[in-house]
CSV table of C-alpha atoms and ligand atoms in Angstrom, one decimal:
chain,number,residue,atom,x,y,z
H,327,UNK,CA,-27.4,21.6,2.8
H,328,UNK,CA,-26.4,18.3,2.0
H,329,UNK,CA,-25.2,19.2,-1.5
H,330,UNK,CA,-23.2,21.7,-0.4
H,331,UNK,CA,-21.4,19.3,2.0
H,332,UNK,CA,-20.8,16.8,-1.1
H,333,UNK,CA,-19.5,20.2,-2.9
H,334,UNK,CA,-17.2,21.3,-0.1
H,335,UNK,CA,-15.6,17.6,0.9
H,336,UNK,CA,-15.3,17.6,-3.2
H,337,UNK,CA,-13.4,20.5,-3.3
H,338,UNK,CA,-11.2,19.5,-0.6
H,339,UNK,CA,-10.3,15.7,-2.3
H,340,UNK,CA,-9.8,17.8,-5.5
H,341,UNK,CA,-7.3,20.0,-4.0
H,342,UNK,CA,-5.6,17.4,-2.1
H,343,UNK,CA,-5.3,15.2,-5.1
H,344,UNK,CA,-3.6,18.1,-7.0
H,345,UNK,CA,-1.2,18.8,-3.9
H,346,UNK,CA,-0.6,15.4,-4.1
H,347,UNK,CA,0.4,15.1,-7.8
H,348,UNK,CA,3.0,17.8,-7.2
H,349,UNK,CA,4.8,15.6,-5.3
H,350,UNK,CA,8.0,13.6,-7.3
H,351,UNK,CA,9.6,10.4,-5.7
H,352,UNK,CA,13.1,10.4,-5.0
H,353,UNK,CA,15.5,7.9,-3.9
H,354,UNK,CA,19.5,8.3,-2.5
H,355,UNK,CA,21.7,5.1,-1.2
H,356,UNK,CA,24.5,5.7,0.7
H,357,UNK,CA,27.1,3.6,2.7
H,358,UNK,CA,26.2,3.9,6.8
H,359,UNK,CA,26.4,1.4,10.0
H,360,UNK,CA,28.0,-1.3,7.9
H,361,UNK,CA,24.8,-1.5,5.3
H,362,UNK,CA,23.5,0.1,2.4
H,363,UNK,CA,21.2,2.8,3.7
H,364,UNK,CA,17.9,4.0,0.8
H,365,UNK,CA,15.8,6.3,1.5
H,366,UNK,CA,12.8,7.2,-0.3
H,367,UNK,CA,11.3,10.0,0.0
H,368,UNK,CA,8.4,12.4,-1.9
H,369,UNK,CA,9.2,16.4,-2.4
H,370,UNK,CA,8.6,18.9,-4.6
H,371,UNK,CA,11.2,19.0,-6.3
H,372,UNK,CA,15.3,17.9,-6.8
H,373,UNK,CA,16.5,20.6,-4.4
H,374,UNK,CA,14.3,19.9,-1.6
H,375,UNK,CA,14.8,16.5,-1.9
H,376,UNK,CA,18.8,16.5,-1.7
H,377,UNK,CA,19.0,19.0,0.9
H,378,UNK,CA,16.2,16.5,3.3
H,379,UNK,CA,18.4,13.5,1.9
H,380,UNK,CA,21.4,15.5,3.2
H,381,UNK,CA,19.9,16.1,6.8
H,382,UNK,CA,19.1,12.7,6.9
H,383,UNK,CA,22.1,11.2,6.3
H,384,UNK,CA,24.0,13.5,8.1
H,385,UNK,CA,22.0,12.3,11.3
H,386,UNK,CA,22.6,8.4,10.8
H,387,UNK,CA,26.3,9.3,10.5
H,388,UNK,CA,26.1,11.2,13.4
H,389,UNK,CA,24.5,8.3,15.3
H,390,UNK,CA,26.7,5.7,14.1
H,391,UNK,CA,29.4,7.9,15.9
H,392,UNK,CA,27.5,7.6,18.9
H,393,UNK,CA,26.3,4.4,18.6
H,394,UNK,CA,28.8,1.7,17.0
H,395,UNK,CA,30.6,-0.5,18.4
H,396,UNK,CA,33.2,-0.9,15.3
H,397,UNK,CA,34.5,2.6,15.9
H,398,UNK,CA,36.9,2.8,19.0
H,399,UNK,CA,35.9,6.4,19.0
H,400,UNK,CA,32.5,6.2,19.5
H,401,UNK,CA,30.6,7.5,22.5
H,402,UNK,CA,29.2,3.7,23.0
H,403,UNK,CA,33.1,2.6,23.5
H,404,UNK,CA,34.1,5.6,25.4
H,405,UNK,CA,31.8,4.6,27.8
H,406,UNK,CA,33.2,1.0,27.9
H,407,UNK,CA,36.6,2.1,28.7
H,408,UNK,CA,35.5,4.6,31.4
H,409,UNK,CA,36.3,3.3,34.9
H,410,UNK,CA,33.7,1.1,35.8
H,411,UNK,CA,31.8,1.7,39.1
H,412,UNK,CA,31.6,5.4,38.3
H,413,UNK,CA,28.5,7.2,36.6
H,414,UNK,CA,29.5,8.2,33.0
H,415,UNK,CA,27.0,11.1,31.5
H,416,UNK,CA,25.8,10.5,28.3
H,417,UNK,CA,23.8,11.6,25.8
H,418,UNK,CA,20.3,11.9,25.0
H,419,UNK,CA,20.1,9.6,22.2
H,420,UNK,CA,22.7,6.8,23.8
H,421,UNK,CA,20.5,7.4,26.7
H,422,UNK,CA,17.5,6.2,24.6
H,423,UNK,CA,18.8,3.7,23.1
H,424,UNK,CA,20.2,2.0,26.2
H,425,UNK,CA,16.9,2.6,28.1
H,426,UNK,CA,15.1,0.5,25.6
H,427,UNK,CA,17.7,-1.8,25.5
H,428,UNK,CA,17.3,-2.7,29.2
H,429,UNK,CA,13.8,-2.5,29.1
H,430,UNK,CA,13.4,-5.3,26.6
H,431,UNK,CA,16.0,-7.1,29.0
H,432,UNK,CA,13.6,-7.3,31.4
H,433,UNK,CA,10.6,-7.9,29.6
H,434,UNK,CA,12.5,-10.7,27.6
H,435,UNK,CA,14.1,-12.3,30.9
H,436,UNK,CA,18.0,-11.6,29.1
H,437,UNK,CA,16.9,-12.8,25.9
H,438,UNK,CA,17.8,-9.4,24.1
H,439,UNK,CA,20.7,-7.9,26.1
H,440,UNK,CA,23.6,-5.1,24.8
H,441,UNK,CA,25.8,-6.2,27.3
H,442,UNK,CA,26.8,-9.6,25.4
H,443,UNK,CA,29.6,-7.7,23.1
H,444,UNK,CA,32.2,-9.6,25.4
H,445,UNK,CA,30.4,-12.7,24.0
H,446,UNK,CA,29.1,-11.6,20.2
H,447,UNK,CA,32.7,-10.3,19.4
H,448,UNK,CA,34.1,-14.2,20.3
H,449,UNK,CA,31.3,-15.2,17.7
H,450,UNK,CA,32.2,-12.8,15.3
H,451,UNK,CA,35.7,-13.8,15.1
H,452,UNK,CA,34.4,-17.7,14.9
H,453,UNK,CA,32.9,-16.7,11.3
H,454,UNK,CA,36.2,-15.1,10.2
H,455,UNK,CA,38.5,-18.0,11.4
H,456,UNK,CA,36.0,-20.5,10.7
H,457,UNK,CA,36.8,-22.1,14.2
H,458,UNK,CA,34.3,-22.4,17.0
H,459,UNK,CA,35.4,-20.4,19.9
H,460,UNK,CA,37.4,-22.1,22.8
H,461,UNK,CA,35.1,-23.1,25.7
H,462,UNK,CA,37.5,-21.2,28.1
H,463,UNK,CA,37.2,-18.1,26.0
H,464,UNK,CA,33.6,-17.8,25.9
H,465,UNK,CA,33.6,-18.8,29.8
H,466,UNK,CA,35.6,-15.5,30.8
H,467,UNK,CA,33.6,-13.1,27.9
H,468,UNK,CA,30.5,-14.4,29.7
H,469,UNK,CA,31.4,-13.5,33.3
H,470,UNK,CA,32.5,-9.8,31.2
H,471,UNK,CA,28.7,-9.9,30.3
H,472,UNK,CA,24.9,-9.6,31.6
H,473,UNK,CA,22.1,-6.5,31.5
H,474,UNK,CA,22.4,-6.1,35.4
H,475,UNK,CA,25.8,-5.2,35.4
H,476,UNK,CA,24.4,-2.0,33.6
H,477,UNK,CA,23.0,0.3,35.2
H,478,UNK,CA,20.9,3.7,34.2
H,479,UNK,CA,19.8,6.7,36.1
H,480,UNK,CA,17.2,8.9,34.3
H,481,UNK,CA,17.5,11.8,36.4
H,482,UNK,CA,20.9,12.4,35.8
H,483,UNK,CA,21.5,10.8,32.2
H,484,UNK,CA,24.2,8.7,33.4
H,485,UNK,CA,25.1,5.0,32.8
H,486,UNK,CA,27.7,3.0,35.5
H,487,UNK,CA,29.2,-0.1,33.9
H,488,UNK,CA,29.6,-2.2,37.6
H,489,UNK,CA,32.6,-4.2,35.9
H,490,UNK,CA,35.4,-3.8,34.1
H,491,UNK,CA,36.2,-4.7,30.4
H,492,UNK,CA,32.7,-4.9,29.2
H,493,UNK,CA,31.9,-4.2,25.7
H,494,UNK,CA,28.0,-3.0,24.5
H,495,UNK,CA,26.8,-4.0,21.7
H,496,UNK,CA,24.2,-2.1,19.8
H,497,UNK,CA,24.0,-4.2,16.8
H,498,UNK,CA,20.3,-5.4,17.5
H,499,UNK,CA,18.6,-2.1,18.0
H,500,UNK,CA,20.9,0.5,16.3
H,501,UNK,CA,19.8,0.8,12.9
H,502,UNK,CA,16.2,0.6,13.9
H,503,UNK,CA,16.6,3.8,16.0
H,504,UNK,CA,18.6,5.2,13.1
H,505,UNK,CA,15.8,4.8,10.8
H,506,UNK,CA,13.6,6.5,13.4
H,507,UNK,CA,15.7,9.3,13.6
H,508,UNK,CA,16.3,9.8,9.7
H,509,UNK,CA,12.3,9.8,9.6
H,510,UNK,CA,12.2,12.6,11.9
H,511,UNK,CA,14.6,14.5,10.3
H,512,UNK,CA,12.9,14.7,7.1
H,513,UNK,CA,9.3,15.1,8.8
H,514,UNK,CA,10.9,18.3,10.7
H,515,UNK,CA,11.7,19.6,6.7
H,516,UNK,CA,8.0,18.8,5.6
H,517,UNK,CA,9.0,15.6,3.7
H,518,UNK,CA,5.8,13.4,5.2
H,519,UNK,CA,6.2,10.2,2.8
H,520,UNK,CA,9.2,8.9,3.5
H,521,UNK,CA,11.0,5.4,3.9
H,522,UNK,CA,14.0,4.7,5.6
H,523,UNK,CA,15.9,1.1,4.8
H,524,UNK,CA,18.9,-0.3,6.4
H,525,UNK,CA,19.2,-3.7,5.4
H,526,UNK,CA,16.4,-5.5,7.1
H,527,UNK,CA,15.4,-2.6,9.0
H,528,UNK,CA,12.6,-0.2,7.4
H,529,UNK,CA,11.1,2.7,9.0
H,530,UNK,CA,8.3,4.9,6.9
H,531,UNK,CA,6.3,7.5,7.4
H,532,UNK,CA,2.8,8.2,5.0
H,533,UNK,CA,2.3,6.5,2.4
H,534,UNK,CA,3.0,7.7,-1.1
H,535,UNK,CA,0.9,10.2,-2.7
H,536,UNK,CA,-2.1,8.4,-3.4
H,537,UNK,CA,-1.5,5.1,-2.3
H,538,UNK,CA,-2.7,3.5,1.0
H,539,UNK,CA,0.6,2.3,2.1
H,540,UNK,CA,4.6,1.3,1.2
H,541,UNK,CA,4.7,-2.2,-0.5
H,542,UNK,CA,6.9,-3.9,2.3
H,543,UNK,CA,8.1,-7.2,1.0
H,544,UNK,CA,8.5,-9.8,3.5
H,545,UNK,CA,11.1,-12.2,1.2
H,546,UNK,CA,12.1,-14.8,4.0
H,547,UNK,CA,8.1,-15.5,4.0
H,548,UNK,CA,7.0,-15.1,0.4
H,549,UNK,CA,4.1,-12.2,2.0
H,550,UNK,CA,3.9,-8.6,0.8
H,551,UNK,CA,2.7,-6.1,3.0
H,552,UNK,CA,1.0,-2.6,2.2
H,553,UNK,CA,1.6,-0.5,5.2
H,554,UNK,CA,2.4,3.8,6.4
H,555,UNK,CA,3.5,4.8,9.7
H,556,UNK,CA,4.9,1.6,10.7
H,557,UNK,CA,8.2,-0.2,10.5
H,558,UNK,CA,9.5,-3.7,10.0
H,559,UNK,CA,12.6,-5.9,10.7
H,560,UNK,CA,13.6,-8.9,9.7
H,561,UNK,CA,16.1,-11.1,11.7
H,562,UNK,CA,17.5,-14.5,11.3
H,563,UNK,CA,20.5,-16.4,9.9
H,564,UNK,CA,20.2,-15.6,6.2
H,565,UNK,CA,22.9,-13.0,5.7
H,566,UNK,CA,25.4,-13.4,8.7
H,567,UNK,CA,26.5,-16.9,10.1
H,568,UNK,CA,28.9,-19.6,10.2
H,569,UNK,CA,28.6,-23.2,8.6
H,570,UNK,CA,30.6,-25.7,10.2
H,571,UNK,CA,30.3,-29.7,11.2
H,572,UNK,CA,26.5,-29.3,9.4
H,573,UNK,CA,25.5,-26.8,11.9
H,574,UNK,CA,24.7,-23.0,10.9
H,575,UNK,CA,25.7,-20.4,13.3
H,576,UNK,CA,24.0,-17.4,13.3
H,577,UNK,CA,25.3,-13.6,14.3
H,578,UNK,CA,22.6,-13.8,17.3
H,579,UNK,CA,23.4,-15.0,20.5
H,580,UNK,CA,21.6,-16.9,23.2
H,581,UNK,CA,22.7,-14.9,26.3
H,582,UNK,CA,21.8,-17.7,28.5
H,583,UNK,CA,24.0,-20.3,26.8
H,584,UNK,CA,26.8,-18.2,25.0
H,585,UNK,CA,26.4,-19.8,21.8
H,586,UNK,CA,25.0,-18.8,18.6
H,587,UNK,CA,21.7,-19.9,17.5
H,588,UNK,CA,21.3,-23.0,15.6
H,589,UNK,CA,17.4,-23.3,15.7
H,590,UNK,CA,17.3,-21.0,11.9
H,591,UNK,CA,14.4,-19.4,13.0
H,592,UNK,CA,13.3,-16.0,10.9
H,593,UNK,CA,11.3,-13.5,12.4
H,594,UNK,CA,9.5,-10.4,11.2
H,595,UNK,CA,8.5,-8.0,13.6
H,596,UNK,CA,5.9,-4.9,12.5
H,597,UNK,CA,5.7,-1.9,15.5
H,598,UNK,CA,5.0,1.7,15.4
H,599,UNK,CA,8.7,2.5,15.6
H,600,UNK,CA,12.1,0.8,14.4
H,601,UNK,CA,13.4,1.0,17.9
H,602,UNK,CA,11.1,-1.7,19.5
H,603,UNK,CA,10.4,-3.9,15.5
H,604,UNK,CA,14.6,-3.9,15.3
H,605,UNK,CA,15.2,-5.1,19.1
H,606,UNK,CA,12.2,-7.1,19.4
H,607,UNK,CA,12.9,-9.3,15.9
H,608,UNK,CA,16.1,-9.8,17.4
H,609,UNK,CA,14.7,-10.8,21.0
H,610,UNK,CA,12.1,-13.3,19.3
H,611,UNK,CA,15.2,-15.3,17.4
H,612,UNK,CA,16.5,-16.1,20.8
H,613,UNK,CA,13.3,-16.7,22.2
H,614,UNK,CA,11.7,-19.2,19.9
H,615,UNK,CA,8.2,-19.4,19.1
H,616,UNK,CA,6.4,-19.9,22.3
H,617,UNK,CA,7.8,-17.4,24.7
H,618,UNK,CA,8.1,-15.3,21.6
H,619,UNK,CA,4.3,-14.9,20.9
H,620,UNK,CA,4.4,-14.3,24.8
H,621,UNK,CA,6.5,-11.4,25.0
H,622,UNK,CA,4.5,-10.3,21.9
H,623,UNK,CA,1.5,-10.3,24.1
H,624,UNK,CA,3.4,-7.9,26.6
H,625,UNK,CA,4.5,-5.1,23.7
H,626,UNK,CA,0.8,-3.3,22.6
H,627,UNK,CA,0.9,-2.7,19.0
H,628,UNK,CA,4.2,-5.2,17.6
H,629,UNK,CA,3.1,-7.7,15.4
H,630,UNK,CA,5.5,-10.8,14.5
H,631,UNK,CA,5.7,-13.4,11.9
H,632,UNK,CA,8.2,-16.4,12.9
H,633,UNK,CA,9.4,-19.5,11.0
H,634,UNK,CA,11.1,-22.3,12.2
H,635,UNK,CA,13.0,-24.1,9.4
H,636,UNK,CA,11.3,-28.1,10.7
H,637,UNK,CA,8.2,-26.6,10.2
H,638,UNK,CA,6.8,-25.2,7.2
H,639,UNK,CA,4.4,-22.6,7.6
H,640,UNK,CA,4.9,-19.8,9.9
H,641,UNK,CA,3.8,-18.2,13.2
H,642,UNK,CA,1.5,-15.1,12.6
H,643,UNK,CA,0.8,-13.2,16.1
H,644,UNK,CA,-2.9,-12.1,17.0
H,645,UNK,CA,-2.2,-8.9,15.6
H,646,UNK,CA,-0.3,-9.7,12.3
H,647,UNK,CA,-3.7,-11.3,11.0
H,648,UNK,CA,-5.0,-8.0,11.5
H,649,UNK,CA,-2.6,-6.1,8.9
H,650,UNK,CA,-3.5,-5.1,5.8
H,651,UNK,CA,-1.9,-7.6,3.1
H,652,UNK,CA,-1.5,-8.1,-0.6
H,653,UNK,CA,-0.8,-11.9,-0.8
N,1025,ADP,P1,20.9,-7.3,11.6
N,1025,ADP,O1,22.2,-6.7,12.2
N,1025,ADP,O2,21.1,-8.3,10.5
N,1025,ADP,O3,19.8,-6.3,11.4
N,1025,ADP,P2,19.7,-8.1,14.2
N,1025,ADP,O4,19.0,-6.8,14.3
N,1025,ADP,O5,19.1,-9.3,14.6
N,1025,ADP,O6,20.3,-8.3,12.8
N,1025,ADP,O7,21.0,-7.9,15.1
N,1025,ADP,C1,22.0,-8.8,15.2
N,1025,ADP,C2,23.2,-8.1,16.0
N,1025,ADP,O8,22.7,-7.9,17.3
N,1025,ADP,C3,24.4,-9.0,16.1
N,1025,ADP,O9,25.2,-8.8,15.0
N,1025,ADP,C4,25.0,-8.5,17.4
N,1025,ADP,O10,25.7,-7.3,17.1
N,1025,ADP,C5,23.8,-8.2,18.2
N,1025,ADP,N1,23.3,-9.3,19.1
N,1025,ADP,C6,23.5,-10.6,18.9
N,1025,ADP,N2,22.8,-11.3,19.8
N,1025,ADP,C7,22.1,-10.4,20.6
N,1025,ADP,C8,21.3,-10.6,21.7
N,1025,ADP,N3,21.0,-11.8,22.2
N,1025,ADP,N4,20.8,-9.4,22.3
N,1025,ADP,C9,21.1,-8.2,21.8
N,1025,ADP,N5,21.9,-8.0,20.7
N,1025,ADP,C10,22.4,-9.1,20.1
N,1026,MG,MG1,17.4,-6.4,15.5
């Protein structure tokens, strides 16, 4: 009996091992949401993968039609110019995406908030120009801005802006719900090994054939991580931010000041989905370390890794010791 167990699980290893070998890697880059968007994925063979590269794609475009805030046509702006007061229906996946946003309001006491555009946009032009924007300026975009002038209603899918001229801003949780979505797209095709990066948002599925996990790199920390099923973002002050009178300015906001951050903090976040790692590495930068960890403690699975530039070794959360690492 128990030798025919050993046989049978033998058998089984043996054949998934040979499935397994079948599989090629493949990898695609294309332009989306103002990044470089790579993919990697494991099929077949060339025409399965272009056609699950294709799908994919096709569905981060459509989102950033949805989503952006660049694009005047987007659904996100549409809803911005609507008049305000009135319910606007929207769709499913703006829905989502706004539901989480204002959820991680709450939980982050305004730290994280979509409804700073008025605010970020001021910022934004700061890095072109190179000036600091005017103290009146950033006065009147911040009475334009605040999560509770947003409002959602699940039963009928609509969203009612209470004020008018506000601008959303998705740019802290978009690409992590992209990646979500690309990941979903190529499961629903039978592509099971996938990963999904949009600048310093990764989403993945399994891991490759054979391997216990997707070598995640963690740069701004010097860690490497082996992980599947998971995704991690990275946010900070490394890639977007203005340098002026020996401060650095980065493209995150503190919502309860209207300024830019100045404290360089870099935070790697590691959840279940991009959706929460993208909006809650965001939410952590404004936070800090303290009532980071704390809101940490609050989200189930996330795990964090934080640095503050003074001090040289960084933050793990509880559950980031936990995570299988290679160095
Ligand atoms: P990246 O775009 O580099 O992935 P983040 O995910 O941290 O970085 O998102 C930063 C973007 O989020 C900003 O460019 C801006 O669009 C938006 N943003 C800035 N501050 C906040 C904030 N406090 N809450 C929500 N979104 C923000
Ligand atoms: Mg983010």
């Amino acid at each position: 009996m128990a030798s025919n167990m050993t046989s049978s699980s033998l058998a089984v290893l043996v054949a998934s091992c040979a499935f397994a070998a079948e599989l090629q890697r493949f990898e695609s880059v294309e332009p989306h949401m103002g990044t470089l968007v790579r993919i990697t994925l494991y099929a077949a063979n060339a025409d399965e993968a272009k056609t699950a590269f294709k799908a994919a794609f096709r569905r981060i475009a459509d989102l950033d039609a949805i989503l952006s805030d660049y694009r005047p046509g987007s659904e996100l702006n549409r809803l911005c110019r609507a008049p305000h007061g009135s319910p606007v229906k929207i769709s499913d996946d703006l829905f989502r995406v706004l539901a989480a946003s204002q959820r991680l309001a709450e939980e982050s006491d305004g730290a994280f908030d979509v409804t700073q555009g008025p605010v970020i946009r001021l910022w934004r032009q700061a890095r072109r120009d190179h000036v600091l924007p005017d103290p009146e300026s950033l006065n009147e975009a911040r009475a334009r801005s605040g999560f509770k002038k947003l409002h959602l209603d699940d039963a009928s899918r609509t969203a009612t802006l209470s004020q008018s001229s506000m601008q959303l801003d998705l740019g802290g949780i978009a690409k992590g719900y992209a990646a979500d979505e690309a990941l979903a797209v190529l499961d629903r095709l039978g592509i099971a090994n996938a990963l999904v990066a949009m600048s310093g948002d990764l989403a993945f599925s399994h891991a490759p054939p054979g391997r216990r996990g997707w070598k995640i790199s963690l740069e701004e920390f010097g860690r490497v991580l082996e992980l599947a099923d998971a995704a991690v973002s990275t946010s900070g002050d490394r890639e977007q931010f203005l340098e002026l009178n020996g401060e650095k300015y980065s493209h995150i906001i503190d919502p309860s000041t209207g300024t830019a951050l100045t404290n360089g903090i870099a935070v790697s976040v590691i959840a279940r989905r991009g959706i929460v790692a993208d909006s809650l590495a965001t939410a952590l930068c404004v936070l800090g370390v303290e009532r980071g960890m704390a809101l940490l403690d609050l989200n189930g699975n996330a795990a964090a890794l934080l640095r503050r530039p003074s001090s040289g070794s960084p933050v793990e959360s509880s559950r980031f010791k936990d995570l299988p690492s290679i160095h």
